[in-house]
Amino acid sequence: MSSLMNVSKNGDHKNTGLSHRGWSNWIDDLFNVDTFPTVLSNNFNTGISLPKVNIRETKDDYFVDMAVPGMKKEDFNIDLDNDVLSISSEKKVENENTEDSFTRKEFGYASFRRTFTLPDSIEDSKIKAKYEDGILSIQLPKREEAKQKPARTIKIS
């Protein structure tokens, strides 16, 4: 961390390009994201990750399949607002380990939100979702007029 500052043995500090008006300001600057963005972004987990999604189409439906292992169906929020499908989750985990002379607490936070604009051809009142084996699958049924019709032969009169 050569971009911090040099402190001599007598406690005086030499400014290395940062504005420091005293010890408390130096501490404030130490945790300033603008001053040290690489330190914060490389060493702290932001808790944000986007699950991988596959979108597939069959004759009658579209499917949005999302890989989210280790979660429960209660962890998800699925909303539809003006033809925008939103899938989100927010999970907080806290662990506490107490031994004779100390207590250690660890906590984690993870969240994501994915949104998809749906085509007009979706029958939104019939959308279904299920979570099984780490895969969240959302079935988006097509309207009757949007379903592919089977090929047929037309006779000439």
Short mmCIF file of C-alpha atoms in Angstrom, two decimals:
data_model
loop_
_atom_site.label_atom_id
_atom_site.label_comp_id
_atom_site.label_asym_id
_atom_site.label_seq_id
_atom_site.Cartn_x
_atom_site.Cartn_y
_atom_site.Cartn_z
CA MET A 1 0.00 0.00 0.00
CA SER A 2 2.57 2.51 -1.05
CA SER A 3 -0.15 5.02 -1.89
CA LEU A 4 -0.98 5.58 1.81
CA MET A 5 1.65 7.79 3.46
CA ASN A 6 5.04 7.57 5.11
CA VAL A 7 5.10 7.94 8.90
CA SER A 8 8.43 8.71 10.57
CA LYS A 9 9.47 7.40 13.99
CA ASN A 10 8.60 10.67 15.74
CA GLY A 11 4.98 10.48 14.52
CA ASP A 12 5.15 13.14 11.81
CA HIS A 13 3.70 12.01 8.53
CA LYS A 14 4.70 12.94 5.05
CA ASN A 15 1.84 13.43 2.63
CA THR A 16 2.12 11.32 -0.52
CA GLY A 17 -0.34 13.30 -2.57
CA LEU A 18 -3.38 12.86 -0.34
CA SER A 19 -4.79 15.71 1.73
CA HIS A 20 -4.25 14.88 5.45
CA ARG A 21 -4.99 17.45 8.13
CA GLY A 22 -4.36 15.15 11.08
CA TRP A 23 -4.43 11.60 12.37
CA SER A 24 -8.26 11.30 12.36
CA ASN A 25 -8.40 12.61 8.80
CA TRP A 26 -5.81 10.01 7.79
CA ILE A 27 -8.04 7.27 9.24
CA ASP A 28 -11.05 8.70 7.40
CA ASP A 29 -9.08 8.78 4.17
CA LEU A 30 -7.89 5.21 4.71
CA PHE A 31 -11.47 3.98 4.31
CA ASN A 32 -12.48 6.41 1.59
CA VAL A 33 -13.63 4.38 -1.43
CA ASP A 34 -12.57 7.12 -3.85
CA THR A 35 -9.04 7.12 -2.42
CA PHE A 36 -8.50 3.36 -2.42
CA PRO A 37 -10.99 1.73 -4.80
CA THR A 38 -8.69 -1.19 -5.63
CA VAL A 39 -8.21 -2.10 -1.98
CA LEU A 40 -11.93 -2.22 -1.31
CA SER A 41 -12.95 -3.89 -4.54
CA ASN A 42 -10.28 -6.57 -4.35
CA ASN A 43 -10.55 -7.48 -0.68
CA PHE A 44 -14.22 -7.24 0.21
CA ASN A 45 -17.06 -9.35 -1.15
CA THR A 46 -19.81 -7.15 -2.50
CA GLY A 47 -22.41 -9.91 -1.99
CA ILE A 48 -23.67 -9.49 -5.51
CA SER A 49 -23.56 -12.18 -8.12
CA LEU A 50 -25.80 -12.89 -11.07
CA PRO A 51 -26.93 -16.46 -11.57
CA LYS A 52 -26.59 -17.96 -15.03
CA VAL A 53 -29.80 -18.13 -17.04
CA ASN A 54 -30.90 -20.28 -19.96
CA ILE A 55 -33.92 -19.24 -22.00
CA ARG A 56 -35.52 -21.90 -24.16
CA GLU A 57 -38.56 -22.13 -26.36
CA THR A 58 -40.87 -25.02 -27.08
CA LYS A 59 -43.93 -25.15 -29.31
CA ASP A 60 -46.22 -24.00 -26.46
CA ASP A 61 -43.99 -22.19 -23.95
CA TYR A 62 -40.87 -20.22 -23.17
CA PHE A 63 -38.80 -21.26 -20.14
CA VAL A 64 -36.40 -19.20 -18.05
CA ASP A 65 -34.10 -21.61 -16.18
CA MET A 66 -31.79 -20.13 -13.56
CA ALA A 67 -28.95 -21.99 -11.81
CA VAL A 68 -29.20 -21.10 -8.10
CA PRO A 69 -27.99 -24.08 -6.04
CA GLY A 70 -28.15 -24.07 -2.27
CA MET A 71 -31.25 -21.92 -2.02
CA LYS A 72 -34.85 -22.64 -1.05
CA LYS A 73 -37.95 -21.66 -2.97
CA GLU A 74 -38.82 -19.23 -0.15
CA ASP A 75 -35.62 -17.27 -0.96
CA PHE A 76 -37.00 -16.00 -4.29
CA ASN A 77 -39.30 -13.14 -5.25
CA ILE A 78 -40.81 -13.31 -8.73
CA ASP A 79 -42.82 -10.30 -9.90
CA LEU A 80 -44.52 -9.31 -13.14
CA ASP A 81 -45.10 -5.61 -13.76
CA ASN A 82 -46.06 -4.24 -17.20
CA ASP A 83 -44.56 -7.19 -19.10
CA VAL A 84 -41.31 -7.05 -17.09
CA LEU A 85 -40.51 -10.25 -15.22
CA SER A 86 -38.26 -9.68 -12.18
CA ILE A 87 -36.53 -12.47 -10.29
CA SER A 88 -34.73 -11.48 -7.11
CA SER A 89 -33.34 -12.91 -3.91
CA GLU A 90 -31.83 -11.53 -0.75
CA LYS A 91 -30.15 -13.80 1.75
CA LYS A 92 -28.52 -12.95 5.07
CA VAL A 93 -26.46 -15.49 7.00
CA GLU A 94 -25.06 -15.05 10.50
CA ASN A 95 -22.82 -17.52 12.34
CA GLU A 96 -21.67 -17.17 15.93
CA ASN A 97 -19.01 -19.33 17.58
CA THR A 98 -18.55 -18.83 21.32
CA GLU A 99 -15.64 -20.48 23.13
CA ASP A 100 -14.04 -19.96 26.55
CA SER A 101 -12.33 -16.63 26.02
CA PHE A 102 -13.77 -15.23 22.79
CA THR A 103 -16.79 -14.93 20.56
CA ARG A 104 -16.44 -14.91 16.79
CA LYS A 105 -19.28 -13.67 14.63
CA GLU A 106 -19.35 -13.92 10.88
CA PHE A 107 -22.09 -12.73 8.62
CA GLY A 108 -22.75 -12.72 4.94
CA TYR A 109 -25.14 -11.08 2.58
CA ALA A 110 -25.97 -11.98 -0.98
CA SER A 111 -28.56 -10.62 -3.35
CA PHE A 112 -29.37 -10.51 -7.03
CA ARG A 113 -32.06 -9.21 -9.33
CA ARG A 114 -32.61 -10.24 -12.94
CA THR A 115 -35.26 -8.66 -15.15
CA PHE A 116 -36.65 -9.74 -18.51
CA THR A 117 -39.02 -7.90 -20.82
CA LEU A 118 -41.62 -10.39 -21.99
CA PRO A 119 -43.08 -10.44 -25.50
CA ASP A 120 -46.78 -9.72 -26.01
CA SER A 121 -47.27 -13.36 -26.95
CA ILE A 122 -47.11 -14.54 -23.29
CA GLU A 123 -50.27 -15.59 -21.46
CA ASP A 124 -49.24 -13.84 -18.23
CA SER A 125 -52.11 -15.22 -16.12
CA LYS A 126 -50.74 -18.76 -16.60
CA ILE A 127 -47.07 -18.21 -15.66
CA LYS A 128 -45.74 -20.90 -13.29
CA ALA A 129 -42.49 -21.36 -11.40
CA LYS A 130 -40.81 -24.30 -9.68
CA TYR A 131 -37.52 -24.84 -7.89
CA GLU A 132 -35.91 -28.27 -8.07
CA ASP A 133 -32.33 -29.55 -7.76
CA GLY A 134 -30.84 -26.04 -7.69
CA ILE A 135 -32.69 -24.84 -10.80
CA LEU A 136 -35.42 -22.21 -10.70
CA SER A 137 -37.59 -22.78 -13.77
CA ILE A 138 -40.25 -20.31 -14.87
CA GLN A 139 -42.74 -21.47 -17.48
CA LEU A 140 -44.10 -18.71 -19.70
CA PRO A 141 -47.02 -20.12 -21.74
CA LYS A 142 -47.64 -18.67 -25.18
CA ARG A 143 -51.04 -17.29 -26.14
CA GLU A 144 -52.99 -19.55 -28.48
CA GLU A 145 -52.50 -17.21 -31.44
CA ALA A 146 -48.72 -17.23 -30.87
CA LYS A 147 -48.32 -21.01 -30.81
CA GLN A 148 -46.76 -22.60 -33.82
CA LYS A 149 -49.33 -24.33 -35.98
CA PRO A 150 -48.58 -27.74 -37.46
CA ALA A 151 -47.76 -27.91 -41.13
CA ARG A 152 -50.66 -28.83 -43.40
CA THR A 153 -51.25 -29.37 -47.06
CA ILE A 154 -53.59 -27.02 -48.90
CA LYS A 155 -55.53 -28.50 -51.78
CA ILE A 156 -55.92 -26.51 -54.94
CA SER A 157 -59.51 -26.21 -56.23
#
